Amino acid sequence: MDIKRLNKTVFLSYLTLIIFVVAGCSSENKRKRISNNENVKAVNEHLVGFIDLVAGKLAHGGLADGELVTLTDSFSRYFPIVIYREGDSVPEHTVMVTRNRSVSAGEPERISLSLPEAIGSNLSLKLLTDHFGPLAPEGILAREHETPFPFTIALKSHLKLPEENMSMHIAASDYPEAKNNQIKSIELINLNP
């Protein structure tokens, strides 16, 4: 009789231990998911903030090279970002910023951000359109291709500009209605630098 009671006690102890281990693991996974979701949200918010600052400075009087370096350095604490210089190698999970200045009058100035998959697949077109404004209407032939043309957001109303001279072009892996869509690059274009 004592052996039956001992077996029952051991069994209940073992069962209790398993329940605690399972409960502990599931709450730890939940905490990690929340932490990761919070990190994704924070990176997205900081990335949108960076884009907004660069677009604003570019539209309202220009952006000196030193200012772009300072902005990039200050945002590098929130997500990996570097200004690309010819011949440099860029780490795989880093946002790469390139600048194409207009060399003659009438040429647009462009600042491009190439997004790594880890960041681009978590950044949504909805977040960008909620912040900067709606996507411009697609052209007639826009859906004829396997990969979409870049989407455009006019930044006139967002930046409170007197004329339509600033836009954002977004290259993505799929069309806006796709559930899983990776944003590959974002280009800010100032037509009147």
CSV table of C-alpha atoms in Angstrom, one decimal:
chain,number,residue,atom,x,y,z
A,1,MET,CA,0.0,0.0,0.0
A,2,ASP,CA,2.8,2.4,0.8
A,3,ILE,CA,4.3,1.7,-2.6
A,4,LYS,CA,1.1,2.6,-4.4
A,5,ARG,CA,0.9,5.9,-2.4
A,6,LEU,CA,4.6,6.6,-3.2
A,7,ASN,CA,4.0,5.9,-6.9
A,8,LYS,CA,1.0,8.2,-6.9
A,9,THR,CA,3.0,11.0,-5.1
A,10,VAL,CA,5.9,10.6,-7.6
A,11,PHE,CA,3.5,10.7,-10.5
A,12,LEU,CA,1.7,13.8,-9.2
A,13,SER,CA,5.0,15.6,-8.5
A,14,TYR,CA,6.3,14.7,-12.0
A,15,LEU,CA,3.0,15.9,-13.5
A,16,THR,CA,3.2,19.2,-11.6
A,17,LEU,CA,6.8,19.7,-12.7
A,18,ILE,CA,5.8,19.2,-16.3
A,19,ILE,CA,2.9,21.7,-16.0
A,20,PHE,CA,5.2,24.3,-14.5
A,21,VAL,CA,7.8,23.8,-17.2
A,22,VAL,CA,5.3,24.1,-20.0
A,23,ALA,CA,3.7,27.2,-18.4
A,24,GLY,CA,7.1,28.8,-17.9
A,25,CYS,CA,8.1,28.2,-21.5
A,26,SER,CA,4.9,29.5,-23.0
A,27,SER,CA,5.0,32.7,-21.0
A,28,GLU,CA,8.7,33.2,-21.9
A,29,ASN,CA,7.9,32.8,-25.6
A,30,LYS,CA,5.0,35.2,-25.2
A,31,ARG,CA,7.4,37.8,-23.6
A,32,LYS,CA,9.8,37.3,-26.5
A,33,ARG,CA,7.1,37.8,-29.1
A,34,ILE,CA,5.9,41.0,-27.3
A,35,SER,CA,9.5,42.2,-27.1
A,36,ASN,CA,10.0,41.5,-30.8
A,37,ASN,CA,6.8,43.2,-31.8
A,38,GLU,CA,7.7,46.2,-29.7
A,39,ASN,CA,11.2,46.3,-31.3
A,40,VAL,CA,9.6,46.1,-34.8
A,41,LYS,CA,7.2,48.9,-34.0
A,42,ALA,CA,10.0,51.0,-32.6
A,43,VAL,CA,12.3,50.5,-35.6
A,44,ASN,CA,9.4,51.3,-37.9
A,45,GLU,CA,8.6,54.5,-36.0
A,46,HIS,CA,12.2,55.6,-36.0
A,47,LEU,CA,12.6,54.8,-39.7
A,48,VAL,CA,9.5,56.8,-40.6
A,49,GLY,CA,10.9,59.6,-38.4
A,50,PHE,CA,14.2,59.5,-40.2
A,51,ILE,CA,12.5,59.6,-43.6
A,52,ASP,CA,10.3,62.5,-42.5
A,53,LEU,CA,13.2,64.6,-41.3
A,54,VAL,CA,15.3,64.0,-44.4
A,55,ALA,CA,12.3,64.8,-46.7
A,56,GLY,CA,11.5,67.9,-44.7
A,57,LYS,CA,15.1,69.2,-44.8
A,58,LEU,CA,15.4,68.3,-48.5
A,59,ALA,CA,12.2,70.1,-49.4
A,60,HIS,CA,12.7,73.2,-47.2
A,61,GLY,CA,16.1,74.6,-48.2
A,62,GLY,CA,18.2,71.6,-48.9
A,63,LEU,CA,20.2,69.1,-46.9
A,64,ALA,CA,23.9,69.6,-46.5
A,65,ASP,CA,26.1,66.5,-46.5
A,66,GLY,CA,27.1,67.2,-42.9
A,67,GLU,CA,23.4,67.2,-41.8
A,68,LEU,CA,22.7,63.9,-43.6
A,69,VAL,CA,25.7,62.4,-41.8
A,70,THR,CA,24.5,63.8,-38.4
A,71,LEU,CA,21.0,62.5,-39.0
A,72,THR,CA,22.2,59.1,-40.0
A,73,ASP,CA,24.6,58.8,-37.0
A,74,SER,CA,21.9,59.9,-34.6
A,75,PHE,CA,19.4,57.3,-35.9
A,76,SER,CA,22.0,54.5,-36.0
A,77,ARG,CA,21.2,53.9,-32.3
A,78,TYR,CA,17.7,52.8,-33.2
A,79,PHE,CA,18.4,50.7,-36.3
A,80,PRO,CA,21.5,49.9,-38.4
A,81,ILE,CA,21.9,52.6,-41.0
A,82,VAL,CA,24.9,53.9,-43.0
A,83,ILE,CA,25.6,56.3,-45.8
A,84,TYR,CA,27.0,54.4,-48.7
A,85,ARG,CA,30.3,55.6,-50.2
A,86,GLU,CA,31.6,54.0,-53.4
A,87,GLY,CA,33.8,51.1,-52.6
A,88,ASP,CA,32.4,50.6,-49.1
A,89,SER,CA,30.9,47.3,-48.1
A,90,VAL,CA,27.6,47.5,-46.2
A,91,PRO,CA,26.6,44.8,-43.6
A,92,GLU,CA,23.7,42.6,-44.7
A,93,HIS,CA,21.1,43.8,-42.2
A,94,THR,CA,21.8,47.6,-42.6
A,95,VAL,CA,19.7,50.3,-44.1
A,96,MET,CA,21.9,51.9,-46.9
A,97,VAL,CA,21.5,55.6,-47.7
A,98,THR,CA,22.7,56.9,-51.0
A,99,ARG,CA,22.5,60.4,-52.3
A,100,ASN,CA,22.4,61.5,-55.9
A,101,ARG,CA,22.8,65.3,-56.2
A,102,SER,CA,21.7,67.2,-59.3
A,103,VAL,CA,24.7,68.2,-61.3
A,104,SER,CA,22.8,70.7,-63.5
A,105,ALA,CA,19.8,73.0,-63.1
A,106,GLY,CA,16.5,71.2,-63.5
A,107,GLU,CA,17.8,67.8,-62.5
A,108,PRO,CA,16.1,66.3,-59.4
A,109,GLU,CA,18.0,65.5,-56.2
A,110,ARG,CA,17.5,62.0,-54.9
A,111,ILE,CA,18.1,60.3,-51.5
A,112,SER,CA,17.5,56.6,-51.5
A,113,LEU,CA,17.2,54.1,-48.7
A,114,SER,CA,17.8,50.4,-49.5
A,115,LEU,CA,16.1,48.3,-46.9
A,116,PRO,CA,17.3,44.9,-45.8
A,117,GLU,CA,14.8,42.1,-45.8
A,118,ALA,CA,14.6,42.1,-41.9
A,119,ILE,CA,13.4,45.7,-41.9
A,120,GLY,CA,11.6,45.9,-45.2
A,121,SER,CA,9.4,42.9,-44.6
A,122,ASN,CA,8.2,44.5,-41.3
A,123,LEU,CA,7.6,48.0,-42.7
A,124,SER,CA,4.1,48.3,-44.1
A,125,LEU,CA,2.8,50.4,-46.9
A,126,LYS,CA,-0.1,51.2,-44.6
A,127,LEU,CA,2.2,52.8,-42.0
A,128,LEU,CA,3.8,54.9,-44.7
A,129,THR,CA,0.5,56.0,-46.2
A,130,ASP,CA,-1.0,56.8,-42.8
A,131,HIS,CA,2.0,59.0,-42.1
A,132,PHE,CA,2.9,60.6,-45.4
A,133,GLY,CA,-0.4,60.5,-47.4
A,134,PRO,CA,-2.1,58.3,-50.0
A,135,LEU,CA,-0.5,56.4,-52.9
A,136,ALA,CA,-0.8,58.2,-56.2
A,137,PRO,CA,-3.1,56.4,-58.7
A,138,GLU,CA,-1.5,53.6,-60.7
A,139,GLY,CA,-0.9,53.9,-64.4
A,140,ILE,CA,-2.8,52.0,-66.9
A,141,LEU,CA,-0.1,49.4,-67.4
A,142,ALA,CA,0.9,49.1,-63.8
A,143,ARG,CA,-0.6,45.6,-63.3
A,144,GLU,CA,0.8,44.2,-66.5
A,145,HIS,CA,4.1,43.2,-64.9
A,146,GLU,CA,5.0,40.5,-62.4
A,147,THR,CA,6.7,42.9,-60.1
A,148,PRO,CA,5.1,46.3,-59.5
A,149,PHE,CA,6.4,49.6,-60.5
A,150,PRO,CA,7.4,51.8,-57.6
A,151,PHE,CA,4.5,53.3,-55.7
A,152,THR,CA,4.5,57.1,-55.4
A,153,ILE,CA,3.4,59.3,-52.5
A,154,ALA,CA,3.2,63.0,-53.3
A,155,LEU,CA,4.6,64.9,-50.2
A,156,LYS,CA,3.1,68.4,-51.0
A,157,SER,CA,0.4,68.3,-48.4
A,158,HIS,CA,2.4,66.4,-45.8
A,159,LEU,CA,5.3,68.8,-46.0
A,160,LYS,CA,3.0,71.8,-46.6
A,161,LEU,CA,4.8,72.8,-49.8
A,162,PRO,CA,3.5,75.5,-52.2
A,163,GLU,CA,4.0,73.3,-55.3
A,164,GLU,CA,4.3,69.6,-56.1
A,165,ASN,CA,8.1,69.2,-56.1
A,166,MET,CA,8.7,66.5,-53.6
A,167,SER,CA,7.7,62.9,-53.8
A,168,MET,CA,8.5,59.5,-52.3
A,169,HIS,CA,8.9,56.4,-54.5
A,170,ILE,CA,8.5,53.0,-52.8
A,171,ALA,CA,9.8,49.8,-54.4
A,172,ALA,CA,8.1,46.7,-53.0
A,173,SER,CA,8.1,43.0,-53.8
A,174,ASP,CA,4.3,42.9,-54.4
A,175,TYR,CA,1.3,45.1,-55.0
A,176,PRO,CA,-0.2,47.2,-52.1
A,177,GLU,CA,-3.0,44.7,-51.3
A,178,ALA,CA,-0.6,41.8,-50.7
A,179,LYS,CA,-0.7,40.5,-47.2
A,180,ASN,CA,3.1,39.9,-47.0
A,181,ASN,CA,4.9,42.6,-48.8
A,182,GLN,CA,8.6,43.5,-48.5
A,183,ILE,CA,9.5,47.1,-49.1
A,184,LYS,CA,12.9,47.0,-50.8
A,185,SER,CA,13.7,50.7,-51.1
A,186,ILE,CA,12.4,54.2,-50.5
A,187,GLU,CA,13.5,57.1,-52.7
A,188,LEU,CA,12.9,60.8,-51.9
A,189,ILE,CA,12.9,63.0,-55.0
A,190,ASN,CA,13.2,66.8,-54.9
A,191,LEU,CA,12.4,68.1,-58.4
A,192,ASN,CA,13.5,71.7,-57.4
A,193,PRO,CA,16.7,71.4,-55.4
